[in-house]
XYZ file of C-alpha atoms in Angstrom:
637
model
C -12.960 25.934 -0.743
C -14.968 27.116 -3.641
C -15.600 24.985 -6.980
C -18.412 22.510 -7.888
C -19.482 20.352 -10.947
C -22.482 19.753 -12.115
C -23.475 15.509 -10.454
C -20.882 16.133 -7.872
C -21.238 16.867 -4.019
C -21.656 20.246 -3.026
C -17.917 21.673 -1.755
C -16.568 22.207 1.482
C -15.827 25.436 3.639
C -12.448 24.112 4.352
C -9.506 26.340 5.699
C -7.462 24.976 8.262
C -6.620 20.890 8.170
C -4.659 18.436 11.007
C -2.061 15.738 9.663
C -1.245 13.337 11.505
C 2.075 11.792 11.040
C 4.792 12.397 9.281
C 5.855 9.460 6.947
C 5.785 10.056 3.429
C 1.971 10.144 3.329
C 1.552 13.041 5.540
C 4.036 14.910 4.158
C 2.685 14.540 0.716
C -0.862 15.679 1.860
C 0.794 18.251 4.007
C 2.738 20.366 0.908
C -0.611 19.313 -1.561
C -2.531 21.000 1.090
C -0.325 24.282 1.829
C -0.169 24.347 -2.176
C -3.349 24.572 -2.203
C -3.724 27.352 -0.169
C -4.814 25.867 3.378
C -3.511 26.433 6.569
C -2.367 22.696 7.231
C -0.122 21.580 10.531
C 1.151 17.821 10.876
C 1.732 16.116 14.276
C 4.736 14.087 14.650
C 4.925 12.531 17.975
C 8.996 11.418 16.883
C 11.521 13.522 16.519
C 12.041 13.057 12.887
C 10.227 12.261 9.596
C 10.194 9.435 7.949
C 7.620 7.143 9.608
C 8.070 3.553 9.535
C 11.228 4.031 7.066
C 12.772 5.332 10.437
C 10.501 3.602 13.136
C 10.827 -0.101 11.656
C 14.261 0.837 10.084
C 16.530 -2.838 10.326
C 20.006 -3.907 8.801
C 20.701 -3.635 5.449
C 17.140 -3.507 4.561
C 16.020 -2.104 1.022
C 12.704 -0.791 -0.747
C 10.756 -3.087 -3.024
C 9.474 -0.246 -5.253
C 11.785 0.580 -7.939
C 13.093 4.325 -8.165
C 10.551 4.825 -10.806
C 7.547 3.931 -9.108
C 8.587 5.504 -5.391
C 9.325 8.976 -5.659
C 6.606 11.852 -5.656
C 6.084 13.547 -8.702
C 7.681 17.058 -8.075
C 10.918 15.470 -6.479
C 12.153 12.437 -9.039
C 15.089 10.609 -8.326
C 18.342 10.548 -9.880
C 18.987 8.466 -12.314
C 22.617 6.834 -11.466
C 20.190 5.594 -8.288
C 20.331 2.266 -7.818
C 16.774 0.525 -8.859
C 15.754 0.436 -5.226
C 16.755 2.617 -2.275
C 17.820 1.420 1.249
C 16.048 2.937 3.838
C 18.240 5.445 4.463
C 18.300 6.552 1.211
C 14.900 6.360 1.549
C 14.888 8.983 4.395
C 17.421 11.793 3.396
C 14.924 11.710 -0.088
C 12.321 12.692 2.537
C 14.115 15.149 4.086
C 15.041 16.615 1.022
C 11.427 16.473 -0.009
C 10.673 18.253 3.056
C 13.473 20.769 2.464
C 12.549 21.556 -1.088
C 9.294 22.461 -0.568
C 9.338 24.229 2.938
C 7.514 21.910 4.960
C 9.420 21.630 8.189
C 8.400 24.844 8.877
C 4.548 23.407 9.302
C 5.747 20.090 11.615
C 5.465 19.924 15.100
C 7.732 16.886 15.993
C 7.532 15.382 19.634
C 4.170 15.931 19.612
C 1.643 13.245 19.869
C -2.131 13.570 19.244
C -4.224 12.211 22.179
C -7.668 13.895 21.049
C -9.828 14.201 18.567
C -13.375 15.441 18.920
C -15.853 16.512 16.389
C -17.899 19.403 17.950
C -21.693 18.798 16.768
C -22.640 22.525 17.031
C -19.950 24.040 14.813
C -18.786 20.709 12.896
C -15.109 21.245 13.325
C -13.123 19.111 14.618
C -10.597 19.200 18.434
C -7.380 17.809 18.079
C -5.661 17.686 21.624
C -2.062 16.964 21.737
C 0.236 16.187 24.313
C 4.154 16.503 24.214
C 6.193 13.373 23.995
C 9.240 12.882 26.394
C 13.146 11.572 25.301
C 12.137 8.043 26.816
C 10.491 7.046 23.618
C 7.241 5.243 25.128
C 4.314 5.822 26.461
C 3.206 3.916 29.466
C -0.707 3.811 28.632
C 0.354 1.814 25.184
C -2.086 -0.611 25.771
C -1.369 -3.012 22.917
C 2.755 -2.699 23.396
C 2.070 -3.200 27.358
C 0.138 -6.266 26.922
C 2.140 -7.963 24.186
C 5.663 -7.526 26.442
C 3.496 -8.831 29.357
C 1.936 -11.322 27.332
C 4.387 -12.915 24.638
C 7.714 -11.851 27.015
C 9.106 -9.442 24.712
C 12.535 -8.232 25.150
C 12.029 -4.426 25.774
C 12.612 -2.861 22.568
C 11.104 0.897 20.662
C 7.534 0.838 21.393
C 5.858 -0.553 17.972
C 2.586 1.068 17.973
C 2.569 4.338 16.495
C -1.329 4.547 16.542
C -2.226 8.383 17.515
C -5.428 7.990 18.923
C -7.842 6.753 21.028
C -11.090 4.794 21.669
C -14.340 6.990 20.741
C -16.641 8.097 23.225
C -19.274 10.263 23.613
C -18.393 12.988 25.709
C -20.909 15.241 27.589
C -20.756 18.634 25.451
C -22.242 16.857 22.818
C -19.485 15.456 20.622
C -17.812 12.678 19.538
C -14.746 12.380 21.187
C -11.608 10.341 21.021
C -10.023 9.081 24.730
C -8.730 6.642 26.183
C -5.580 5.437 24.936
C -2.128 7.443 24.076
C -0.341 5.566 21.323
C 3.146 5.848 20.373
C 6.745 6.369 20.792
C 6.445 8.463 23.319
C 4.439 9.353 26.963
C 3.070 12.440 27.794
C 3.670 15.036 30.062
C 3.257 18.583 30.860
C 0.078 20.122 29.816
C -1.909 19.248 26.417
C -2.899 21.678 24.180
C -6.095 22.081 21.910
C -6.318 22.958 18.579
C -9.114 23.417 16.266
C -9.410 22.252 12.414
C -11.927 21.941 9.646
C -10.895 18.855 8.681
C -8.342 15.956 9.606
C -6.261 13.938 7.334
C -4.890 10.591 9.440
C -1.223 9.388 7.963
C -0.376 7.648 10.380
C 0.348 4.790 8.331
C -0.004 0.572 7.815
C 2.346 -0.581 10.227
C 1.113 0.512 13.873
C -0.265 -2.209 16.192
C 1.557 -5.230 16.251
C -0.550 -8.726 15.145
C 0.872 -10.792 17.531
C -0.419 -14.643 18.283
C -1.341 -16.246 21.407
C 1.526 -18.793 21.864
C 1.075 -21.183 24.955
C 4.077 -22.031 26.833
C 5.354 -18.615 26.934
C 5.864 -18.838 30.654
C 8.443 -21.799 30.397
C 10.326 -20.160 27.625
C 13.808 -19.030 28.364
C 14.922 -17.989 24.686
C 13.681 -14.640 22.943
C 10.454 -13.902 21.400
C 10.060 -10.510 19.659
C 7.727 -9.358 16.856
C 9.349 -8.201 14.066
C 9.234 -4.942 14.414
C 11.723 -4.733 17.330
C 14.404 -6.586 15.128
C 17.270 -4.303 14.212
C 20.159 -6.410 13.132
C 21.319 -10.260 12.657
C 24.066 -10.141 15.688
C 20.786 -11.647 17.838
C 20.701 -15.067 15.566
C 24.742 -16.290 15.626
C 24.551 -19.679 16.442
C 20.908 -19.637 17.975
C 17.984 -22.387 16.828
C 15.649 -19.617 14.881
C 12.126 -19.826 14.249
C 10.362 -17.230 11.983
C 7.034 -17.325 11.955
C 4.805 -15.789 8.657
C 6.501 -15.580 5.187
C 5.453 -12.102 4.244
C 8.535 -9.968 2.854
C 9.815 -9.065 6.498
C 9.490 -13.066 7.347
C 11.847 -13.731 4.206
C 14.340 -10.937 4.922
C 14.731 -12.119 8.579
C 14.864 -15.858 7.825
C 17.745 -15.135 5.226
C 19.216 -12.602 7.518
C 19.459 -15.412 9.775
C 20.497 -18.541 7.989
C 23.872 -16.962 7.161
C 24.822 -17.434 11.186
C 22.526 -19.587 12.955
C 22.307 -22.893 14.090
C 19.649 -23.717 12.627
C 16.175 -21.845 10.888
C 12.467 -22.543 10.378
C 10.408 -21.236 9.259
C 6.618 -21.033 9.544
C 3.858 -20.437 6.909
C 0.095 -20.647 7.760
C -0.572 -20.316 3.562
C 1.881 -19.895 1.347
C 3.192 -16.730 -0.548
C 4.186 -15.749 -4.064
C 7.309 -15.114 -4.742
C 8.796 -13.378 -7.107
C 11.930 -10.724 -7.454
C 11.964 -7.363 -7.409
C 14.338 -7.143 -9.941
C 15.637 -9.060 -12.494
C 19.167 -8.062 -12.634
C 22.115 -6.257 -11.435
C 20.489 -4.033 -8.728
C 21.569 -0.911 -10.885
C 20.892 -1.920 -14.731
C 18.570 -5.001 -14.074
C 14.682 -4.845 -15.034
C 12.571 -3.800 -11.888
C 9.616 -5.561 -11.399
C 7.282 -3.116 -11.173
C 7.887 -1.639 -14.314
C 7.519 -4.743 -16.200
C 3.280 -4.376 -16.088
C 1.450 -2.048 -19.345
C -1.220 0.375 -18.763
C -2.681 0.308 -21.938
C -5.934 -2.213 -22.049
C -5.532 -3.205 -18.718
C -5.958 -0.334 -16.432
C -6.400 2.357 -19.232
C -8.925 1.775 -22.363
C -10.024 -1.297 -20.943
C -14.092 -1.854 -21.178
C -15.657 -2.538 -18.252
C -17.590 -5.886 -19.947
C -13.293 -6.929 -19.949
C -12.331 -5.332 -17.135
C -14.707 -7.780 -15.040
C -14.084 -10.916 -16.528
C -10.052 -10.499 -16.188
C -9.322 -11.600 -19.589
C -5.886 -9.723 -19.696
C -4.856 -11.307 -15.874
C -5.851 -14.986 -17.119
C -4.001 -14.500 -20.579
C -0.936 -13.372 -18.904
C -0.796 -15.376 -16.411
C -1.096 -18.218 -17.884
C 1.982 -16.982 -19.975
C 4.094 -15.993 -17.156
C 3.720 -19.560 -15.151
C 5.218 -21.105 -18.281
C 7.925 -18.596 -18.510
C 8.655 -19.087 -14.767
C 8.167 -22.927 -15.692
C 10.866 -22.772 -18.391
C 13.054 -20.411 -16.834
C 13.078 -21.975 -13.360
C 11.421 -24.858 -12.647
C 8.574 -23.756 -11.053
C 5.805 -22.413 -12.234
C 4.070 -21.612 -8.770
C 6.225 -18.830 -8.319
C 10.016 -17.538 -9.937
C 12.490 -20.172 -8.684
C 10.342 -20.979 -5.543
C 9.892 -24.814 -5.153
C 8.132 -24.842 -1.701
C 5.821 -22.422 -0.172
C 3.374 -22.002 -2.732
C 0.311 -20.246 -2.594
C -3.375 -21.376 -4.376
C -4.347 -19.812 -6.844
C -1.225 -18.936 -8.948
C -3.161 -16.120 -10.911
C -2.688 -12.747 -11.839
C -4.593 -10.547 -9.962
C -5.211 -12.543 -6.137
C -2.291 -12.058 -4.105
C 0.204 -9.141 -2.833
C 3.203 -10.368 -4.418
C 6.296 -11.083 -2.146
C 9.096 -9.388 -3.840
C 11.845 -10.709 -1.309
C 14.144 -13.440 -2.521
C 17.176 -13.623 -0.985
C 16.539 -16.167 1.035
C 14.652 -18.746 -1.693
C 17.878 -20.252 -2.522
C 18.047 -21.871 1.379
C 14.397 -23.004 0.861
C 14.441 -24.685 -2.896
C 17.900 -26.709 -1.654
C 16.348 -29.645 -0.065
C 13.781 -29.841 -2.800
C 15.855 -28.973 -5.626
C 18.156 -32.238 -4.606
C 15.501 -34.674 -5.058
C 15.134 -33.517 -8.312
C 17.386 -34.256 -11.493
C 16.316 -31.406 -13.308
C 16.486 -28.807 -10.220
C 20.287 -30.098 -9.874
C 21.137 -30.568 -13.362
C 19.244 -27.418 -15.041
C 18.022 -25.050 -12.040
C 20.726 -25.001 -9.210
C 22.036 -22.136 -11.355
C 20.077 -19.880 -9.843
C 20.674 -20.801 -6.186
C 24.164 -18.724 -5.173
C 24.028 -18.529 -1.817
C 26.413 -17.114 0.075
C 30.150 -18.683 0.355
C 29.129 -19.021 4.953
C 26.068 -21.076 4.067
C 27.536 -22.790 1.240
C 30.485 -24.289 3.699
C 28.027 -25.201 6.108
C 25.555 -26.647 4.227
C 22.838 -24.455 5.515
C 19.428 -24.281 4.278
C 15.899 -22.831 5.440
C 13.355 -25.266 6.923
C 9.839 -24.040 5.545
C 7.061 -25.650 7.095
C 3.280 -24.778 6.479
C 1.242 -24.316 9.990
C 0.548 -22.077 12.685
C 2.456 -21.884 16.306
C -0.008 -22.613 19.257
C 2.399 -23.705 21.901
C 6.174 -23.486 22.680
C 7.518 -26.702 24.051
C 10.143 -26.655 26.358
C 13.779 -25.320 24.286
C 13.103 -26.318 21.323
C 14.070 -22.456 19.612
C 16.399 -20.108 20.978
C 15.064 -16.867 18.865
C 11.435 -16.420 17.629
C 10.757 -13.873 15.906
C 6.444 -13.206 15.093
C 6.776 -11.673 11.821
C 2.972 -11.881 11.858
C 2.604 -8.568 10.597
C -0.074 -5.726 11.723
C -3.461 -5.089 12.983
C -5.067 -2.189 11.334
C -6.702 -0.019 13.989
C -8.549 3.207 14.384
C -9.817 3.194 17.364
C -11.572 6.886 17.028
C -13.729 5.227 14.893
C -15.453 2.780 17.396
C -18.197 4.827 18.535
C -19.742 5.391 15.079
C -18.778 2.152 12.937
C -17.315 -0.576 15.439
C -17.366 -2.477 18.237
C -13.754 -3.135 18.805
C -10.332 -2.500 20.910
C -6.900 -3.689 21.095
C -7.311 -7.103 22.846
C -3.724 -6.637 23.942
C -2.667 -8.921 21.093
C -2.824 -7.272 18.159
C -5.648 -9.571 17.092
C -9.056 -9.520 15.560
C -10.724 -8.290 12.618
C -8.694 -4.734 11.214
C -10.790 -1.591 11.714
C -12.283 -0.525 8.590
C -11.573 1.988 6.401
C -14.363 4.057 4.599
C -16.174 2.392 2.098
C -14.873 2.075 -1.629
C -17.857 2.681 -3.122
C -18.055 5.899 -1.140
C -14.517 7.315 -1.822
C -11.525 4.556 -2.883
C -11.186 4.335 0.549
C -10.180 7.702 1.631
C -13.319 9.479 3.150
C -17.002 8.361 3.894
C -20.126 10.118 2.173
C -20.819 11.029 5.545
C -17.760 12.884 7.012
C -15.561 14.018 3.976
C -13.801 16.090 6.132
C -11.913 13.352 7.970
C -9.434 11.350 5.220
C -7.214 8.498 5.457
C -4.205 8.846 3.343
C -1.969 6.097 2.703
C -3.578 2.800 3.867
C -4.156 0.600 0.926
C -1.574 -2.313 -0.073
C -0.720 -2.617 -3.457
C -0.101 -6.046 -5.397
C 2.750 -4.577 -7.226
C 3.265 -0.690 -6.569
C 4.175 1.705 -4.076
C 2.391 3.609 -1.177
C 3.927 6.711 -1.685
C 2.530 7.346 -5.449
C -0.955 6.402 -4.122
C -1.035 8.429 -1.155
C -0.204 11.643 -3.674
C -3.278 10.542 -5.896
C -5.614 9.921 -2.630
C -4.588 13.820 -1.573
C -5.250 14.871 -4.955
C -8.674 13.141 -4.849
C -9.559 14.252 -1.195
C -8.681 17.924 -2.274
C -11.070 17.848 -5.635
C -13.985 16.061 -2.869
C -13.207 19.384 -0.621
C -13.510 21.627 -3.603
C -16.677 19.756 -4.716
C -15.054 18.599 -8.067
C -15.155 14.816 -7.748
C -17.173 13.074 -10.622
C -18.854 9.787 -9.551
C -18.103 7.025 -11.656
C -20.322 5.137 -13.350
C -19.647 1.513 -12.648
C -18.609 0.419 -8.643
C -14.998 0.144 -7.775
C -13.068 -2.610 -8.948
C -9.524 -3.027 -8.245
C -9.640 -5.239 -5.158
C -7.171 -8.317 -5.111
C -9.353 -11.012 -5.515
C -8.028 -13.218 -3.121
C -8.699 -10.978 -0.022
C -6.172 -12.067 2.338
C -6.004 -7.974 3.135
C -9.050 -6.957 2.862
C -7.584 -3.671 1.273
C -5.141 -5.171 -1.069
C -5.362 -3.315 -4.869
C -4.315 -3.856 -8.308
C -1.815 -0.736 -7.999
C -2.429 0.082 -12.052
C -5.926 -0.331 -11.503
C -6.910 1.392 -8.107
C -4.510 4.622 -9.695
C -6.406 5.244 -13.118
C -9.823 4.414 -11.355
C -8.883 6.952 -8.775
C -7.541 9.566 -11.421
C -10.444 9.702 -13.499
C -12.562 10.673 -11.156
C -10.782 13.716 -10.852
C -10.001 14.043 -14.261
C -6.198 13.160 -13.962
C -6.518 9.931 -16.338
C -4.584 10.523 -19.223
C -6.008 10.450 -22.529
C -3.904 9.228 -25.505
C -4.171 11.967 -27.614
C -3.183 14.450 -24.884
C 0.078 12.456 -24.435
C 1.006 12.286 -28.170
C 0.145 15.820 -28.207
C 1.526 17.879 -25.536
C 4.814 14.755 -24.775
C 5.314 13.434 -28.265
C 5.895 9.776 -29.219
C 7.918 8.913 -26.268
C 5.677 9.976 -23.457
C 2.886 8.169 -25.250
C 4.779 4.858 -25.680
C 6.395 5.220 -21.912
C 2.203 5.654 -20.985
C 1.181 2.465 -22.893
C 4.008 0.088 -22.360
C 4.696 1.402 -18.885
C 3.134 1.096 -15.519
C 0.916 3.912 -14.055
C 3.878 6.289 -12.732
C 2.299 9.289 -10.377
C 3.918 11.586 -13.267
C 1.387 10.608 -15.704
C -1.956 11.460 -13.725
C -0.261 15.475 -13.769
C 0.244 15.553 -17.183
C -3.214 16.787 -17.430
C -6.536 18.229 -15.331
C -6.365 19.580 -12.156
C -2.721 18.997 -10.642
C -1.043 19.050 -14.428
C 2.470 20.151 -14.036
C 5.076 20.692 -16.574
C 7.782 18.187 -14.503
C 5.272 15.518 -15.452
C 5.499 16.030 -19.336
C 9.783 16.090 -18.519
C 9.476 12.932 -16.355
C 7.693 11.080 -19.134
C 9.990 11.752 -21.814
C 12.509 11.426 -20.280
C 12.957 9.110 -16.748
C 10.138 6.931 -17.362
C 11.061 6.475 -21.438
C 14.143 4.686 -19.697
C 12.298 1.269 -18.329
C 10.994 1.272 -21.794
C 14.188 1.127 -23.573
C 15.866 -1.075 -21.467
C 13.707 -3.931 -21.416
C 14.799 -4.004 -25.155
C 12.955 -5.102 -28.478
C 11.690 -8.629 -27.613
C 10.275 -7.695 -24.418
C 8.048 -4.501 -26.669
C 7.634 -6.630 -29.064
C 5.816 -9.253 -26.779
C 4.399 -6.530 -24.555
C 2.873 -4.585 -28.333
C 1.549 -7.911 -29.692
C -0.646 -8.312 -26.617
C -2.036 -5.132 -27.310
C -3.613 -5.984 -30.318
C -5.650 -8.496 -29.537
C -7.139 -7.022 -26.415
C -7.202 -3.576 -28.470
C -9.355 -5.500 -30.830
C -11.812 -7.020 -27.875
C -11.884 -3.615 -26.402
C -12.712 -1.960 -28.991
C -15.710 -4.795 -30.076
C -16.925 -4.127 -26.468
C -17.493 -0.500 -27.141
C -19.045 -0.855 -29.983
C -21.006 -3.196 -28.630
C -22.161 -1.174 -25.466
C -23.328 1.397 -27.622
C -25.744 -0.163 -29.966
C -27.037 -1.678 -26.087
C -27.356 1.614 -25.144
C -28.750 3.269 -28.627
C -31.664 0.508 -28.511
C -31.893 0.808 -24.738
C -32.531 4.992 -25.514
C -34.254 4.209 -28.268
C -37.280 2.042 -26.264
C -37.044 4.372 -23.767
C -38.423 6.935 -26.079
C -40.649 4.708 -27.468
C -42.702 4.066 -24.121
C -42.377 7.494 -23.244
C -43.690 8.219 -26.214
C -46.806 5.463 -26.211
C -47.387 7.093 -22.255
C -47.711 10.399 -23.597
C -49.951 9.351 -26.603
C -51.912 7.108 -23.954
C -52.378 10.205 -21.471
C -53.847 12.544 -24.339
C -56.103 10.073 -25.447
C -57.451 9.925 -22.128
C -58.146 13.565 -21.996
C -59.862 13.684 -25.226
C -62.437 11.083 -24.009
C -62.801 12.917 -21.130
């Protein structure tokens, strides 16, 4: 690829690039990648897209992104959509997606990647790949063998889609992935090697299984699954539950659950925050995610206020009262139990699944006059639970041992183990321990590229693997492609201050401010939008939808690289609508905090550059009093 900027790296000869996987990730970075003129092939070892919107797929589930923030930027969504998609919804989008922009064509489903080598004498890399069979599993799945040996698991689709594995170092003088073949699916028949310039890895967050070691397994007679094998609530009719973490799967399940069991607990080691997705009718209610402002918080802000988090400990101080007022709580929106320390803007991945808070806050909204005379209203749960008195037992803890019959149904919603094991023989010591637990295995370095490639092999990217607070996946893994593609070309611009959108509670240790990681991300590239090029080439609205709104994909291609003239459309138009229809008091609250941290912005800069004028200024000065100093020397001599 040709390009190059004067401070940035030097670009790459790259022609020919592996995907693997096919959720939305990869097939973002697969049409950004044929678009841009490569010769790019994704490995699918399913028989479909989709990823874990297909793979993890369970009843009735929904997104937590709101139609505005999910969608890629050259394929917006309709807008008599409902706020959030089910799943699949979800899917035929990505099939369309997939349609509209020919990428089918460039997919080799079935097929699951069992190699990858990096050749030391020509620097490209050898991706083997095997095909997968109709059975669905693949008997060398270490971590899925050992965790239905281990834990008792009823049989179920195999729940690591990892498509690699360990590294080691092979005797033509590479680094070479074996070991391990990860997935739905075993092999057979012959493999087949390929050979690529670089590799992009989509294989996406939820892969390996975390899964505890519970003692007393061997004298349990009920079910035990992780969460990933659950499909739909038949399996909980009149069965003692336990549901173990309180992440937004552990929420869904435990109110999937309550509405026919026996009984339900459920089990948190910490906490959570909770809050809604939407505040609303599903169709005209206010999403969550477009209730957050770009403007002098992740755009315009100085750096001197980005890193004291004035804006997150204004407004949050505001929004616990609000919850307090509205609620009762101000630990989280209508949770009374469960809460998580600190309540701050800013530290935790927000849990954005509610349904079943009404089954935890009834035991502790009856001890409480004002939760029954002033809050109840918000508790309408379902006319089944309602006749039999039903409600969620939340305890905080962990599970160690299983005693006797105490549960019929536990279900390990303990989340997932990020792991690469390719990566061990240059970064790691690590492995699948058979239970999904242990420390994740890193990604690259932020400070070396947001997470997506290391300085020292740009050529290998990992698309799609940070969590967002309060965003989407999708819209980031279009941004990371555009990045990776501008670090090919040799067109990246380091920034001047270190990364700095990490939650700062790092219960994930790769959990972002979404607004935050995006425009830090864009600028580098120089996709951040600038104020005057909104007013200019959008007009009023695309401006205002920019500063009031939260940082949509569509507004990082209204200008630089990747600018597109759907962008300018989508910003007048679709994302003017979350504007309009939070109404005048929200904008009006939303504009007067604006001014005030417009105001301490804007002191900061000027600030910073008398610092910098008189920081010049002596630098002249010595340079100056050397030089003088060196010329008196030589005249004495």
């Amino acid at each position: 690829m040709e390009g190059g900027k004067q401070g940035c790296a030097e670009p790459l000869d790259v022609k020919t690039v592996a995907v693997i996987g096919a959720g939305p990730s990869g097939l973002v970075t697969l049409k950004y990648l044929l678009d841009a003129g490569l010769k790019a092939t994704c490995f699918e070892q399913g028989s479909d897209l989709g990823g874990t919107f297909v793979n993890k797929a369970y009843d009735d589930a929904t997104l937590v992104s709101s139609k505005f923030l999910t969608p890629f930027s050259d394929l917006r969504l309709p807008e008599e959509c409902a706020a959030h998609q089910t799943l699949p919804e979800c899917c035929a989008y990505l099939q369309e997606y997939a349609a509209t922009f020919n990428l089918l064509q460039h997919i080799e489903f079935n097929t699951q990647v069992t190699d990858v080598s990096r050749a030391t004498s020509s620097g490209r890399y050898r991706v083997t790949t095997a095909p997968v069979t109709a059975a669905g599993r693949s008997s060398s799945c270490v971590s899925c063998n050992a965790w239905n040996d281990s834990a008792g698991a009823s049989t179920g689709p195999c729940a690591c889609d990892t498509h690699a594995g360990a590294v080691a170092s092979s005797d033509n003088g590479s680094n070479r992935v074996s070991g391990s073949s990860r997935g739905g699916g075993s092999e057979s028949g012959g493999s087949t090697v390929h050979h690529f310039d670089a590799v992009a890895v989509c294989s996406g967050l939820h892969n390996v299984p975390r899964v505890l070691r519970i003692a007393g397994l061997e004298s349990f007679t009920g079910t035990i699954m992780h969460s990933s094998e659950y499909k739909e609530r038949s399996i909980f009719a009149g069965k003692r539950v336990l549901v173990v973490g309180t992440g937004e799967t552990g929420l869904d399940l435990a109110y999937r659950a309550v509405l026919s069991a026996s009984s339900v607990t459920l089990l948190t080691r910490s906490g959570f925050l909770s809050v809604p997705a939407i505040f609303g009718d599903k169709h005209s209610g206010l999403p969550l995610d477009t209730l957050i402002t770009n403007l002098f918080e992740s755009a315009y802000e100085h750096h001197w206020i980005h890193a004291a988090r004035l804006k997150w400990a204004v407004t949050a101080v505001l929004i616990r009262v609000g919850f307090l007022l509205a609620t009762g709580s101000s630990k989280g929106f209508n949770q009374w139990a469960g809460h998580v320390t600190p309540v701050r803007r800013g530290y935790h991945i927000i849990n954005k699944s509610t349904a079943a808070m009404p089954y935890i806050n009834r035991p502790y909204k009856r001890q409480s006059v004002l939760g029954c005379l002033l809050y109840s209203w918000w508790d309408t749960p379902a006319k089944a639970a309602v006749a039999s008195n039903m409600h969620i037992d939340l305890r905080r803890g962990s599970i160690a041992r299983i005693q006797g019959s105490q549960y019929d149904v536990i279900i390990l919603a303990t989340g997932y183990r990020q792991h690469f094991p390719f990566l061990h023989g240059n970064m790691m010591d690590g492995g699948v321990d058979g239970h999904g637990v242990g420390e994740p295995d890193p990604l690259p370095p932020a400070s070396e590229g947001h997470h997506i490639v290391s300085a020292q092999e740009p050529t290998l990217a990992f698309i799609g693997f940070i969590r967002p607070n309060v965003g989407a996946i999708p819209p980031m893994s279009e941004l990371q492609v555009m990045w990776w593609l501008e670090r090919l070309r040799g067109r990246v611009v380091r920034p001047k201050c270190a990364p700095s959108y990490h939650v700062l509670a790092r219960k994930l240790p790769y959990g972002v401010d979404y607004g935050a990681y995006m425009h830090q991300v864009a600028r580098d590239i120089g996709a951040a939008p600038s104020l005057t090029t909104l007013l200019c080439k959008g007009g009023p609205k695309a401006l205002i939808a920019y500063a009031l709104g939260q940082a949509y994909i569509s507004f990082f291609r209204i200008s630089g690289p990747f600018a597109s003239p759907h962008a300018l459309t989508a910003a007048r138009s679709e994302l003017w609508g979350p504007v309009v229809q939070r109404g005048f008091l929200a904008n009006a609250a939303f504009t007067a905090l604006l001014i005030p941290f417009g105001v301490l912005n804007g002191a900061a800069w000027v600030l910073d550059q008398v610092f910098v004028q008189r920081k010049a200024a002596s630098a002249v000065t010595i340079a100056a009093a050397a030089a003088a100093a060196a010329a008196f020397r030589r005249l004495r001599c």
